[in-house]
Each structure stands twice: as structure tokens, then as C-alpha cells.
């Protein structure tokens, strides 16, 4: 480095204490740290603890019952149907909204006219609350008001499309609404990711004569991995939480055919006055998320240290 | 790759418009984006095995022209021929070209080998053919040890070598380079420049090379096309571009520091500017001229000290800025109220404020009409 001409060096500068380095930002981080610790970690532990008690309307930490709540939960038909619905809804919603979102993004990425307008229209459903979406689709799928009626009025008298009143397929009726709401957002996310890809990559693949669909599948999608991870995390958290859509569209019906775990938890906690069972169900939801998340996080972040 | 061997040896003796067979030919090319005309009625013939450099500052249309030749941009008007075939409306992959980009444009998820073979696999070539081509290209470019690595694990120079390899394996007649060295640091750039020149000498394909770096252009090119505002200003050998620039823009663009330009008048066989008078008996006029003109002289054509005695015009100037570069030293003085750069030996000890005796002759100079800015 340059030789300084600042007189004879008198004293060696002391290294300042690490504790006070960036003090302002440390202070600013305190509320967030507290929220994370108390609300996320603390309340989770509190919930898990109380799921082992016979809490009814109020938490009753002293009435320890062990695994009773869990036994009851897994013996209950309604919970099993909820889990099954969530699995169907989750799998279909994840694959379909990613596929549809990606296809829409790829179409918009082809430098078309009115891109901004189309993007806004497709993103609009995302601005609606699930309750509004659910109600709108309840009307659209209602045989007397909606799609079935319209098609019949065109002359196809035998047309029947009534998913919300058919216990076998009701979850797919909810799925349609969920995808309608969610794929616009996926599209915008993926479109942003596509725009981040170097124009020269496309030129190179054109010079090499690689068709556009192959370029997307073998080159662009692998390059968009981080964006896909973000999209999947956001979609997946939406899937686990799905509640208001069901309430607005079917209220869990017909019968209990369209129940979902989040609805089960809310109802046990606030309507049936069975906190212990509700907590047990929500603990099971947390567990199922962790079962997916931990191996993924291990692959994603654990591998980095080694290579 | 081996079908263009005949002309390489006599390349430098050939005048610009030679009888060599034409490899790439651009005829009356127009390119408009809406009302913006990017390329205007552009004509360009590139010979078999020639290394042509498109040179210009950013926004001059050089990369655009390259993209048009590659077929990555649809042209508004005109024709493009490659190897005598009209390719104006053909897809880039059908034109028989390979292209190398500034940003390398490697496929990041594939290994070096994958990058080089993906296009060939896609074209349905047999496996043995692919591996033969890939190994030949990797041998030429000396990237064999890197074949199993991914682009992220390569240095910039290695990445660009892989990108060149990806173009090489296509076994095409024409290679297009879009500022391939601009993302590299100075040392690597110089190294890879030499390698590119050797590559061209070895494979003898037609190469079209876009750059804004005049050193690259001067060292690599058989001919340089200097572009400005979508028009080719001059198309000539590096030597001719340097010593006989066709207009004021070219004169000012080529050379670092730029040519010294004095504003004055040509009358009675003499150029006169404020405080300077140069007899023009040695200057080779294209046609007789009298009137306002620019007088241009390169810094290295100005003689210093006793050497100036032989020059037609002799003056004394004061050094205002001294830039030692090691091998030589640049001195800025003032002549006729203009900055006037001199290039002197790196050994000479000139200090700011020193009086220098200088001299120059019209024979080394370039004269330009002030109204048309065209060489006289």
C-alpha cells in the first residue's frame, strides 16, 4: 500500500469491541428477533405442549393425557378426508399452477404486443381475496346460475357440470378456483425469471438450431431453478393454509367431502371447544410441512458445504 | 473446414476488391425499427477465408449488422448471400454459420462437453461423429482437461474458448464474433487475441468480428469496416485505414492518441492555420482543391529535436502534459489553439514547460474538406 507521511506512529489503534459494531442495525433487528422467538418458536412449542392435554374451551396445561388427542384425530373420518383432500388439492395445485404459469409466462416472453395489459389481466385474480374468488366460482359452478346453465341455453340440453354438489369430485371444483387465482402470480414470478436470462443464450440456441421448446426445457428451466424454488415455496404455503376458499365455496360440503385440515383445526378450536384436538391437528400439519421441508433443505443447503 | 486453403497465402497482396470468391455478401441492406433507420442501404462483400472486422463506437450498428448476417434479426430490405446462396429468409441454423457472443452464452447447467455437443445431438448427428468433432475442436482450443466441468467452474478466458469450441464443432464456413473479448481483462484479452489469430491461420474460415477496440481490429483484421450511424465509412486494410483515412471521422476514430487536427485553409499549395503554414508539395491530392480544410497529422509523424530539421514545417512548442507510457512518452502541446499530441521515445526526459522543436511534412498528413469531411 501507499506509504503515508503521517508523522511517527505513536500508539497502536485498538480493535473496537465486536459487540458495538453496527450497533444501530443490531438494535433495529431486536423487535424482529423477539417476534421470531416468542411468536414463531414460543407459540409453536406452547401449541405442541397443549396438544398433549385435555384442553377444552381454555388451555388446561395440568390435564395431561399423552397421545389421546392424536389417537382420536387419526381415528376420525373427517380428519382422514381432510388429509386426503389436501393431498389431492396440493399435488394438483402445485403441478397445474406451475405448468399453467410457466406456459403463460413463456407465451408472454415471446415479445408479444399488449404484454403489459395481458399480464395485468392474468394477475388480477391474485388481487382478490380467497373469499371473493370462492364465491365467484361458487356461482360459476352453480348448475342453475353458471356454466351448466349457459351451455344448456346454447342448446346442449344434456350438458352436466356440477362439481360442487358431487362428493366424488368436489375438491376439483375448489381446485379450479385455486388455480384461477394462483397461476397469474406464478406466471409473473416466472416471467421475471425468464427476463433475467441472457438474450445471447437464446441467440446461441437459435444459431444452433435448437427449437424453442427444447431451449425452454433443457436450458431455460434449469437456469430458472431459484425462481422455481421461490414459486414452489409460495404455492406450497398457500396450499397448506387453504381454508377461506373452501368455506366460501362449499363450507366443507357436500357432507364432509371437501374438508381440509386448516378448516378442521379452526372448527375444533373455536366451534367445538376442543383446543387439545385442534392443537394436535395443527401439530400434525406442522409435522407434515417439516417432513417435506427438512430433506429439501438438507439437499439444498447441506450439500453446499461439501462442494 | 478444409475447403478454403487456396487463397490464404496471397491474401495480403490482394487489393480490397479482388477476384477471390465471395463468402458473405450483403446487398442493399436496410434495417428499420419503426421510424428509426438503423442500417442504410449497406453493401458489403467478404471474401473466402477473410478476417473482416466491423469496428465502430457503440450504437453504430455493427452488432446489428452481424445479427442480420446471422439471421437473428429480420431485415427490412435487401439480400444476404452466404457462399453464393441467398439466405435472406433462412433460419440462423440453416445459414452455415457459427457464432460467439460477448457474454459467452454458455448453457450453465451443462458440462463443457455438453455445451459443445448439445446442438449436434439436437441435429441428430451420429454419436461417433459428434465425439470426433468435439474432440477435434477441444484439441485445437486446448480445453481437453476442462471437458467435464461446468461453465461456472471456468475462468472467463476458458469460457470464451468453450464458446468458440461450440461454434467450431458446427463445421461451418463462416464464423461470427460479437465482441468476444470485451468481457475479459486486458492480459487475457491480449492472449486470446493472439490465439484467435492463430486459429484463423489454422482453419482459414471466413470470420466476421465485431469490436469497438481498435487494437483488436488493427491486429486481427485482413480488412476493417469502420461504421458510423449504420453506414460503412471506410472498408480497407488496417494499414490503409491508418495511413489514409477516408474521412474525418475515421481519422479521428483510429489511433490513440487520436490524429492531431488543425483547422485552416488550403490555398496556393500551402495549408495555413493560425500560426502554422505547411507546404503541400508532398501531399498526394485525390483531386485539386482550394478552400477551408482540416490538416491531420499523427503524433508519431511529428519529428522532435534535430530530427525535425528534415521536415517541411518546423515549429517550437511548449510541453503542457507529459504522459510516460514506458515504451514511449506522450506529450501534449498546443498548436494553433488546438491540443497537439506528440509521441516521443520513452527514454527522452521531457518535463512540463520544456520548449520542444518539432517538425512534420505533408507527405505523412491527411487533409479533409471542412464542409464534406472527406479526404482530399
XYZ file of C-alpha atoms in Angstrom:
683
model
C 0.000 0.000 0.000
C 0.978 3.615 -0.222
C 3.478 4.966 2.230
C 1.842 7.550 4.433
C 3.705 10.554 5.701
C 1.700 10.983 8.900
C 4.458 11.615 11.414
C 5.864 8.944 13.746
C 3.282 6.360 14.729
C 2.554 6.985 18.403
C 0.012 4.405 19.520
C -1.399 1.237 18.044
C -5.113 1.573 17.273
C -7.214 -0.776 19.397
C -9.662 -3.071 17.682
C -13.142 -1.882 18.708
C -15.356 -4.348 20.530
C -17.318 -6.528 18.136
C -20.421 -6.139 20.247
C -20.798 -2.452 19.413
C -20.034 -2.774 15.726
C -23.087 -1.812 13.648
C -24.926 -1.116 16.879
C -27.801 0.750 15.210
C -28.668 -2.152 12.941
C -28.442 -4.584 15.833
C -30.924 -2.517 17.829
C -33.209 -2.315 14.819
C -33.159 -6.099 14.477
C -34.211 -6.722 18.095
C -38.016 -6.484 17.545
C -37.871 -8.952 14.655
C -35.725 -11.339 16.640
C -38.201 -11.145 19.533
C -41.168 -11.733 17.229
C -39.456 -14.733 15.692
C -38.522 -16.215 19.041
C -41.703 -15.506 21.032
C -44.403 -15.859 18.388
C -42.971 -18.401 15.964
C -40.883 -20.609 18.197
C -42.562 -19.916 21.564
C -46.129 -20.301 20.402
C -45.265 -23.383 18.395
C -43.824 -25.048 21.473
C -46.818 -23.905 23.536
C -49.198 -25.356 20.957
C -47.378 -28.658 20.780
C -47.363 -28.933 24.569
C -51.094 -28.282 24.847
C -51.861 -30.841 22.161
C -51.000 -33.441 24.815
C -53.593 -32.065 27.261
C -57.343 -32.284 27.593
C -57.827 -28.546 26.951
C -61.409 -27.745 26.082
C -62.512 -24.077 25.865
C -59.444 -22.798 27.739
C -55.905 -24.114 27.806
C -55.552 -26.594 30.635
C -51.867 -27.438 30.966
C -52.432 -29.639 34.022
C -54.746 -32.168 32.340
C -52.058 -34.272 30.664
C -53.490 -37.048 28.502
C -50.484 -38.134 26.452
C -51.242 -39.192 22.891
C -55.032 -39.439 23.374
C -55.769 -36.487 21.121
C -53.642 -37.923 18.321
C -55.313 -41.316 18.579
C -58.703 -39.691 18.370
C -57.602 -37.495 15.485
C -56.370 -40.340 13.333
C -59.452 -42.382 14.125
C -61.734 -39.675 12.876
C -63.087 -39.938 9.345
C -63.368 -36.224 8.930
C -59.636 -35.704 9.540
C -58.713 -38.507 7.158
C -60.846 -36.971 4.423
C -59.249 -33.590 5.142
C -55.777 -35.040 4.711
C -56.785 -36.824 1.534
C -58.324 -33.657 0.099
C -55.231 -31.669 0.972
C -53.038 -34.224 -0.757
C -55.141 -34.142 -3.945
C -55.530 -30.383 -3.877
C -51.856 -29.847 -3.073
C -50.456 -32.127 -5.742
C -52.770 -30.890 -8.492
C -52.495 -27.262 -7.482
C -48.703 -27.375 -7.391
C -48.251 -29.112 -10.734
C -51.044 -27.325 -12.565
C -50.323 -23.801 -11.402
C -46.631 -24.269 -12.174
C -47.387 -25.698 -15.601
C -50.034 -23.151 -16.480
C -47.987 -20.299 -15.019
C -44.922 -21.380 -16.959
C -46.773 -21.774 -20.244
C -48.386 -18.357 -19.846
C -45.026 -16.821 -18.969
C -43.361 -18.478 -21.948
C -46.099 -17.173 -24.247
C -45.750 -13.661 -22.846
C -41.971 -13.915 -23.154
C -42.240 -14.209 -26.941
C -42.246 -10.403 -27.235
C -45.943 -10.110 -27.984
C -47.966 -6.949 -28.298
C -50.013 -5.657 -25.323
C -47.865 -7.676 -22.968
C -48.453 -5.309 -20.048
C -52.217 -5.388 -20.477
C -52.366 -9.160 -20.712
C -50.050 -9.564 -17.754
C -52.239 -7.298 -15.657
C -55.417 -9.142 -16.615
C -53.904 -12.518 -15.765
C -52.542 -11.232 -12.477
C -55.849 -9.644 -11.449
C -57.350 -12.729 -9.723
C -54.393 -12.668 -7.346
C -55.555 -9.282 -6.072
C -58.883 -10.785 -4.975
C -59.322 -12.359 -1.583
C -59.976 -16.083 -1.457
C -63.488 -15.430 -0.165
C -64.374 -13.400 -3.242
C -62.766 -15.954 -5.539
C -64.609 -18.746 -3.765
C -67.980 -17.002 -4.017
C -67.476 -16.095 -7.673
C -66.594 -19.662 -8.545
C -69.454 -20.978 -6.460
C -71.749 -19.008 -8.743
C -69.909 -20.013 -11.907
C -70.095 -23.705 -10.941
C -73.676 -23.482 -9.693
C -75.824 -25.559 -12.078
C -78.743 -23.117 -12.051
C -76.714 -19.902 -12.439
C -73.414 -20.687 -14.003
C -71.595 -22.663 -16.614
C -74.028 -25.580 -16.882
C -76.966 -23.238 -17.388
C -75.124 -21.211 -20.035
C -74.071 -24.258 -22.036
C -77.604 -25.687 -21.831
C -79.057 -22.394 -23.038
C -76.802 -22.691 -26.107
C -78.652 -25.859 -26.970
C -76.640 -28.674 -25.373
C -79.511 -29.787 -23.186
C -77.875 -32.819 -21.605
C -74.708 -30.969 -20.531
C -73.966 -31.591 -16.866
C -71.208 -29.926 -14.907
C -71.864 -29.724 -11.201
C -68.678 -30.498 -9.314
C -69.542 -28.664 -6.088
C -72.519 -30.922 -5.356
C -70.760 -34.168 -6.148
C -68.823 -35.570 -3.203
C -66.536 -37.524 -5.514
C -65.158 -34.537 -7.399
C -65.923 -31.559 -5.181
C -62.244 -30.999 -4.387
C -61.585 -30.450 -8.093
C -64.199 -27.712 -8.138
C -62.226 -25.988 -5.415
C -59.014 -26.697 -7.317
C -60.282 -24.801 -10.369
C -60.823 -21.682 -8.295
C -57.479 -22.055 -6.566
C -55.603 -22.364 -9.860
C -57.508 -19.481 -11.402
C -56.373 -17.330 -8.529
C -52.815 -18.580 -8.209
C -51.402 -19.189 -11.663
C -51.283 -15.497 -12.585
C -48.906 -14.908 -9.725
C -46.771 -17.882 -10.716
C -46.699 -16.516 -14.239
C -45.447 -13.121 -13.102
C -42.747 -14.705 -10.955
C -41.560 -16.990 -13.738
C -41.750 -14.231 -16.327
C -39.443 -12.120 -14.178
C -37.097 -15.091 -14.005
C -37.199 -15.576 -17.768
C -36.401 -11.940 -18.344
C -33.293 -12.430 -16.263
C -31.940 -14.910 -18.788
C -29.305 -13.526 -21.105
C -30.610 -12.709 -24.568
C -27.442 -14.243 -26.005
C -28.477 -17.684 -24.700
C -31.496 -17.515 -26.974
C -29.394 -16.314 -29.864
C -26.901 -19.119 -29.316
C -29.637 -21.737 -29.295
C -31.184 -20.283 -32.453
C -27.837 -20.363 -34.237
C -27.514 -23.997 -33.197
C -30.987 -24.738 -34.468
C -32.439 -25.857 -31.153
C -36.241 -25.484 -31.181
C -37.751 -23.058 -28.674
C -39.493 -25.748 -26.607
C -36.239 -27.660 -26.227
C -34.427 -24.491 -25.243
C -37.028 -23.923 -22.548
C -36.863 -27.450 -21.178
C -33.130 -28.151 -21.334
C -31.630 -24.687 -20.911
C -34.045 -22.085 -19.591
C -35.835 -24.117 -16.896
C -32.593 -25.390 -15.339
C -31.327 -21.798 -15.304
C -34.503 -20.662 -13.534
C -34.144 -23.055 -10.617
C -34.019 -20.344 -7.906
C -37.194 -18.742 -9.243
C -38.918 -22.109 -9.291
C -37.906 -22.728 -5.678
C -39.402 -19.380 -4.686
C -42.600 -20.128 -6.598
C -42.930 -23.595 -5.086
C -42.432 -22.307 -1.527
C -45.102 -19.655 -2.041
C -47.584 -22.043 -3.670
C -46.960 -24.735 -1.064
C -47.546 -22.416 1.872
C -50.791 -21.323 0.213
C -51.853 -24.942 -0.171
C -51.288 -25.847 3.490
C -53.249 -22.789 4.594
C -56.193 -23.273 2.251
C -59.328 -22.518 4.290
C -61.321 -19.478 3.157
C -61.667 -20.783 -0.395
C -63.381 -23.915 0.919
C -65.545 -22.010 3.362
C -66.741 -19.612 0.666
C -67.324 -22.270 -1.979
C -68.704 -25.321 -0.182
C -68.384 -24.903 3.614
C -66.766 -28.317 3.535
C -69.716 -29.969 1.840
C -71.436 -31.843 0.476
C -71.354 -33.527 3.874
C -67.705 -33.550 4.821
C -66.459 -34.250 1.284
C -64.419 -31.077 0.872
C -62.994 -30.660 4.360
C -59.388 -29.534 4.661
C -57.033 -29.654 7.678
C -56.935 -25.888 8.282
C -60.725 -25.852 8.464
C -60.691 -28.812 10.821
C -58.274 -27.007 13.142
C -60.263 -23.775 13.197
C -63.502 -25.585 13.881
C -62.115 -27.760 16.665
C -60.539 -24.748 18.337
C -63.301 -22.183 18.056
C -66.558 -24.017 17.375
C -66.283 -27.388 19.089
C -64.326 -26.019 22.046
C -61.766 -28.746 21.843
C -58.431 -26.904 21.930
C -56.445 -30.049 22.609
C -57.681 -31.800 19.489
C -57.262 -28.652 17.389
C -53.698 -28.286 18.606
C -53.000 -31.913 17.822
C -54.280 -31.400 14.275
C -52.210 -28.253 13.777
C -49.146 -30.061 15.119
C -49.740 -32.761 12.524
C -49.883 -30.039 9.842
C -46.584 -28.608 11.052
C -45.099 -32.090 11.069
C -46.181 -32.747 7.505
C -44.564 -29.493 6.375
C -41.349 -30.411 8.154
C -41.323 -33.882 6.612
C -41.196 -32.201 3.193
C -39.028 -29.258 4.156
C -36.187 -30.866 6.087
C -34.941 -33.284 3.408
C -35.211 -30.499 0.822
C -33.320 -28.001 2.966
C -30.710 -30.656 3.645
C -30.212 -31.259 -0.065
C -30.275 -27.586 -0.918
C -28.055 -26.154 1.785
C -26.301 -29.122 3.342
C -24.653 -30.109 0.095
C -23.104 -26.686 -0.461
C -20.596 -27.078 2.358
C -19.035 -30.110 0.765
C -18.802 -28.873 -2.726
C -13.175 -26.579 -42.554
C -10.577 -27.698 -45.042
C -12.037 -26.336 -48.255
C -10.712 -22.798 -48.209
C -6.997 -23.305 -48.353
C -6.119 -21.737 -51.688
C -6.193 -18.033 -51.037
C -4.783 -17.583 -47.604
C -1.190 -17.057 -48.687
C -1.875 -14.319 -51.184
C -4.461 -12.584 -49.018
C -2.273 -9.615 -48.202
C -1.174 -8.938 -51.749
C -4.711 -8.767 -52.964
C -6.324 -5.366 -53.338
C -9.565 -4.807 -51.450
C -11.855 -5.668 -54.345
C -10.124 -8.794 -55.565
C -11.179 -11.637 -57.792
C -11.334 -14.016 -54.813
C -14.571 -15.888 -54.418
C -17.053 -14.130 -52.186
C -18.055 -15.869 -48.978
C -20.591 -13.497 -47.468
C -22.301 -10.829 -49.478
C -24.669 -8.179 -48.183
C -26.625 -6.273 -50.796
C -28.601 -3.062 -50.262
C -29.383 -3.991 -46.686
C -31.874 -1.807 -44.843
C -32.973 -2.273 -41.278
C -35.636 -0.142 -39.664
C -37.167 -0.323 -36.220
C -40.361 1.631 -36.757
C -39.236 5.020 -37.985
C -35.669 4.525 -36.798
C -33.364 3.513 -39.638
C -30.501 1.536 -38.149
C -28.760 0.295 -41.290
C -28.958 2.242 -44.523
C -28.506 0.695 -47.943
C -25.492 -1.253 -46.810
C -23.325 -3.235 -49.226
C -20.503 -5.487 -48.142
C -18.612 -8.356 -49.793
C -16.450 -10.604 -47.642
C -14.003 -12.944 -49.322
C -13.430 -16.602 -48.717
C -11.128 -17.035 -45.728
C -11.050 -13.349 -44.941
C -10.958 -11.935 -41.409
C -13.204 -8.903 -41.547
C -13.603 -6.640 -38.534
C -16.610 -4.388 -38.069
C -15.370 -1.508 -35.966
C -17.221 1.430 -34.512
C -18.334 3.091 -31.322
C -21.398 1.748 -29.522
C -24.661 2.337 -31.327
C -23.082 2.479 -34.769
C -24.946 -0.615 -35.974
C -22.014 -3.034 -36.114
C -23.568 -5.686 -33.853
C -26.889 -5.140 -35.593
C -25.273 -5.860 -38.941
C -23.730 -9.033 -37.524
C -27.111 -10.140 -36.159
C -28.633 -9.533 -39.580
C -25.982 -11.682 -41.241
C -26.605 -14.363 -38.603
C -30.340 -14.186 -39.225
C -31.142 -13.227 -35.633
C -32.729 -10.001 -36.835
C -35.190 -9.830 -39.671
C -34.042 -7.262 -42.196
C -36.364 -4.672 -43.710
C -34.934 -4.692 -47.210
C -32.051 -6.156 -49.210
C -30.420 -9.546 -49.641
C -27.818 -11.606 -47.846
C -25.785 -14.314 -49.577
C -23.563 -16.839 -47.860
C -21.416 -18.995 -50.152
C -23.421 -17.848 -53.120
C -26.715 -18.997 -51.576
C -29.445 -16.482 -50.880
C -30.072 -16.904 -47.141
C -32.096 -13.739 -46.609
C -35.095 -15.633 -45.242
C -33.392 -18.682 -43.806
C -33.205 -19.575 -40.152
C -29.845 -18.877 -38.434
C -29.166 -22.591 -38.086
C -29.563 -23.174 -41.833
C -27.134 -20.459 -42.896
C -23.926 -22.326 -42.238
C -22.651 -20.006 -39.543
C -21.252 -20.352 -36.048
C -21.462 -17.502 -33.584
C -19.598 -16.430 -30.457
C -21.063 -13.893 -28.069
C -19.665 -11.311 -25.701
C -21.364 -12.877 -22.707
C -20.227 -16.374 -23.826
C -23.870 -17.552 -23.710
C -22.869 -20.994 -22.474
C -25.578 -23.269 -21.119
C -24.766 -23.132 -17.395
C -26.304 -26.471 -16.394
C -24.306 -28.473 -18.920
C -20.677 -29.507 -18.841
C -18.211 -28.174 -21.392
C -18.711 -31.331 -23.379
C -22.481 -30.963 -23.123
C -22.294 -27.389 -24.302
C -20.294 -28.347 -27.352
C -22.360 -31.386 -28.281
C -25.920 -30.256 -27.474
C -26.531 -28.613 -30.835
C -25.090 -31.572 -32.716
C -27.154 -34.081 -30.736
C -30.188 -31.994 -31.490
C -29.337 -32.039 -35.187
C -29.386 -35.834 -34.993
C -25.737 -36.496 -35.828
C -24.385 -39.972 -35.073
C -22.578 -40.313 -31.743
C -19.215 -41.169 -33.290
C -19.321 -38.065 -35.486
C -20.205 -35.865 -32.504
C -17.421 -37.158 -30.321
C -14.936 -36.827 -33.179
C -15.861 -33.204 -33.827
C -15.904 -32.321 -30.140
C -12.512 -33.864 -29.522
C -11.018 -32.161 -32.565
C -12.331 -28.754 -31.506
C -11.207 -29.256 -27.914
C -7.762 -30.210 -29.163
C -7.498 -27.091 -31.327
C -8.579 -24.887 -28.419
C -6.667 -26.855 -25.774
C -9.652 -27.308 -23.495
C -9.441 -31.108 -23.190
C -8.832 -31.063 -19.401
C -11.986 -28.990 -18.877
C -14.451 -31.226 -20.684
C -16.247 -32.491 -17.564
C -16.502 -29.104 -15.851
C -19.428 -26.751 -15.825
C -19.096 -23.162 -17.079
C -19.313 -21.763 -13.541
C -16.044 -23.538 -12.717
C -14.173 -21.914 -15.613
C -12.368 -18.595 -15.923
C -13.555 -16.008 -18.415
C -10.906 -16.936 -20.949
C -11.728 -20.629 -20.661
C -15.425 -19.918 -21.045
C -14.866 -17.955 -24.201
C -12.692 -20.756 -25.526
C -15.550 -23.187 -24.902
C -17.922 -20.833 -26.684
C -15.561 -20.740 -29.655
C -15.420 -24.530 -29.499
C -19.206 -24.701 -29.615
C -19.072 -22.695 -32.846
C -16.192 -24.783 -34.230
C -17.968 -28.132 -33.891
C -20.723 -26.919 -36.172
C -18.293 -27.368 -39.054
C -19.495 -24.268 -40.879
C -17.994 -21.892 -43.408
C -18.445 -18.598 -41.605
C -17.783 -17.632 -38.003
C -19.331 -14.580 -36.461
C -17.837 -12.981 -33.356
C -19.818 -10.407 -31.403
C -17.270 -8.579 -29.216
C -15.945 -11.884 -27.889
C -13.109 -10.424 -25.846
C -14.838 -7.425 -24.316
C -15.656 -9.162 -21.030
C -12.068 -10.245 -20.395
C -9.338 -8.385 -18.559
C -6.532 -6.741 -20.519
C -3.960 -9.510 -20.232
C -6.354 -12.330 -21.128
C -7.732 -10.273 -23.958
C -4.286 -9.903 -25.489
C -3.602 -13.632 -25.089
C -6.879 -14.740 -26.584
C -6.495 -12.246 -29.401
C -3.291 -13.955 -30.463
C -4.987 -17.340 -30.184
C -7.863 -16.173 -32.359
C -5.402 -15.028 -34.984
C -3.639 -18.380 -34.880
C -6.995 -20.141 -35.059
C -7.848 -18.217 -38.191
C -4.489 -19.036 -39.735
C -5.071 -22.694 -38.951
C -8.662 -23.237 -40.017
C -8.811 -20.487 -42.673
C -12.547 -19.912 -42.434
C -14.254 -16.648 -43.156
C -14.583 -14.700 -39.937
C -16.599 -11.592 -39.219
C -15.656 -9.949 -35.988
C -17.395 -7.071 -34.245
C -15.461 -4.923 -31.828
C -15.145 -1.397 -30.505
C -11.488 -1.954 -29.665
C -9.236 -0.574 -32.371
C -6.235 -2.598 -31.208
C -8.208 -5.809 -31.790
C -9.331 -4.521 -35.157
C -5.856 -3.485 -36.310
C -4.157 -6.687 -35.174
C -6.740 -9.252 -36.314
C -8.235 -7.896 -39.469
C -7.452 -8.532 -43.085
C -9.843 -5.701 -43.733
C -11.650 -3.348 -41.382
C -15.070 -1.829 -41.966
C -15.473 1.284 -39.863
C -19.115 2.034 -39.185
C -20.963 5.087 -38.005
C -24.723 5.663 -37.904
C -25.411 2.461 -39.826
C -23.130 3.372 -42.709
C -19.727 1.912 -43.544
C -17.346 4.854 -43.510
C -14.358 3.020 -44.890
C -13.625 -0.571 -45.837
C -9.919 -1.178 -46.253
C -6.869 -2.929 -44.877
C -5.729 -1.825 -41.409
C -2.695 -0.151 -42.938
C -4.725 1.896 -45.350
C -7.287 2.839 -42.712
C -4.492 4.067 -40.504
C -2.435 5.921 -43.058
C -5.126 7.080 -45.449
C -8.393 7.545 -43.540
C -11.240 8.195 -45.931
C -12.854 10.907 -43.869
C -12.537 12.978 -40.747
C -14.498 10.503 -38.601
C -12.210 7.594 -39.444
C -9.114 9.755 -38.932
C -10.317 10.784 -35.501
C -11.565 7.326 -34.509
C -8.461 5.294 -35.323
C -5.271 5.847 -33.383
C -4.588 6.518 -29.734
C -3.979 9.328 -29.064
C -6.070 10.487 -31.973
C -4.703 12.237 -35.018
C -3.869 15.903 -34.425
C -6.271 18.020 -36.420
C -5.687 21.661 -37.352
C -8.417 23.825 -38.842
C -7.248 26.077 -41.657
C -7.260 26.896 -45.350
C -5.627 25.317 -48.385
C -4.501 27.941 -50.915
C -1.660 28.136 -53.431
C -0.293 24.706 -52.495
C 0.019 25.634 -48.837
C -2.052 24.812 -45.780
C -2.325 27.764 -43.432
C -3.781 27.761 -39.947
C -3.295 30.154 -37.051
C 0.478 30.219 -36.535
C 1.175 27.253 -38.831
C 1.969 27.037 -42.515
C 2.652 23.738 -44.280
C 3.760 23.444 -47.924
C 1.669 20.709 -49.564
C 4.030 19.790 -52.404
C 4.495 16.277 -50.991
C 0.769 15.599 -50.456
C -0.992 13.251 -52.812
C -4.280 15.035 -53.575
C -7.152 12.951 -54.908
C -8.172 15.986 -56.912
C -7.054 19.650 -56.896
C -8.582 21.591 -54.021
C -8.533 25.067 -52.536
C -10.589 26.199 -49.551
C -11.211 25.531 -45.877
C -9.770 22.197 -44.729
C -8.642 20.076 -41.801
C -4.987 19.156 -41.619
C -4.355 15.909 -39.757
C -1.029 14.521 -38.606
C -0.476 11.507 -36.355
C 1.522 12.041 -33.139
C 4.251 9.636 -34.262
C 4.738 11.502 -37.549
C 5.862 14.597 -35.724
C 9.660 14.729 -35.509
C 11.326 16.130 -32.398
C 14.600 17.989 -31.921
C 17.308 17.575 -34.549
C 15.217 15.057 -36.461
C 12.829 17.893 -37.217
C 15.394 19.603 -39.430
C 14.450 17.395 -42.365
C 10.744 18.304 -42.130
C 8.917 20.756 -44.378
C 7.477 22.667 -41.447
C 9.379 23.404 -38.261
C 7.979 24.950 -35.101
C 8.650 25.303 -31.412
C 6.014 24.279 -28.885
C 5.806 24.046 -25.093
C 5.029 20.746 -23.373
C 1.847 21.099 -21.289
C 1.191 17.495 -20.312
C 3.632 14.587 -20.233
C 2.254 11.027 -20.121
C 5.020 8.447 -19.765
C 3.804 5.044 -21.002
C 7.071 3.187 -20.600
C 7.844 2.220 -24.152
C 7.161 5.744 -25.310
C 6.002 9.037 -23.878
C 3.079 11.149 -24.994
C 3.465 14.913 -24.821
C 0.598 17.326 -25.188
C 1.410 20.764 -26.554
C -0.720 23.464 -28.116
C -0.649 24.421 -31.745
C -2.990 26.836 -33.440
C -5.038 26.806 -30.186
C -5.657 23.069 -30.563
C -4.291 20.252 -28.474
C -1.366 18.752 -30.281
C -0.054 15.346 -29.195
C 3.475 14.133 -29.817
C 4.777 10.623 -29.380
C 8.417 10.527 -28.351
C 10.782 7.860 -27.121
C 10.245 6.620 -23.591
C 13.908 7.372 -22.845
C 13.724 11.104 -23.553
C 13.424 13.229 -20.462
C 10.835 15.882 -21.238
C 9.353 17.928 -18.423
C 6.277 20.095 -18.343
C 7.136 23.564 -19.631
C 10.034 22.410 -21.811
C 10.351 24.033 -25.228
C 10.381 21.397 -27.959
C 11.457 21.804 -31.546
C 9.052 19.879 -33.737
C 8.621 19.324 -37.439
C 6.281 17.484 -39.791
C 5.737 17.031 -43.512
C 2.635 16.964 -45.675
C 3.609 13.578 -47.021
C 2.566 11.928 -43.717
C -0.516 14.057 -43.291
C -4.181 13.709 -44.180
C -6.269 16.582 -45.456
C -10.048 16.757 -45.230
C -12.539 19.120 -46.784
C -14.176 21.098 -43.983
C -17.650 21.009 -45.493
C -17.847 17.359 -46.582
C -15.205 15.998 -44.149
C -13.956 13.734 -46.954
C -10.286 13.102 -47.631
C -8.689 15.410 -50.189
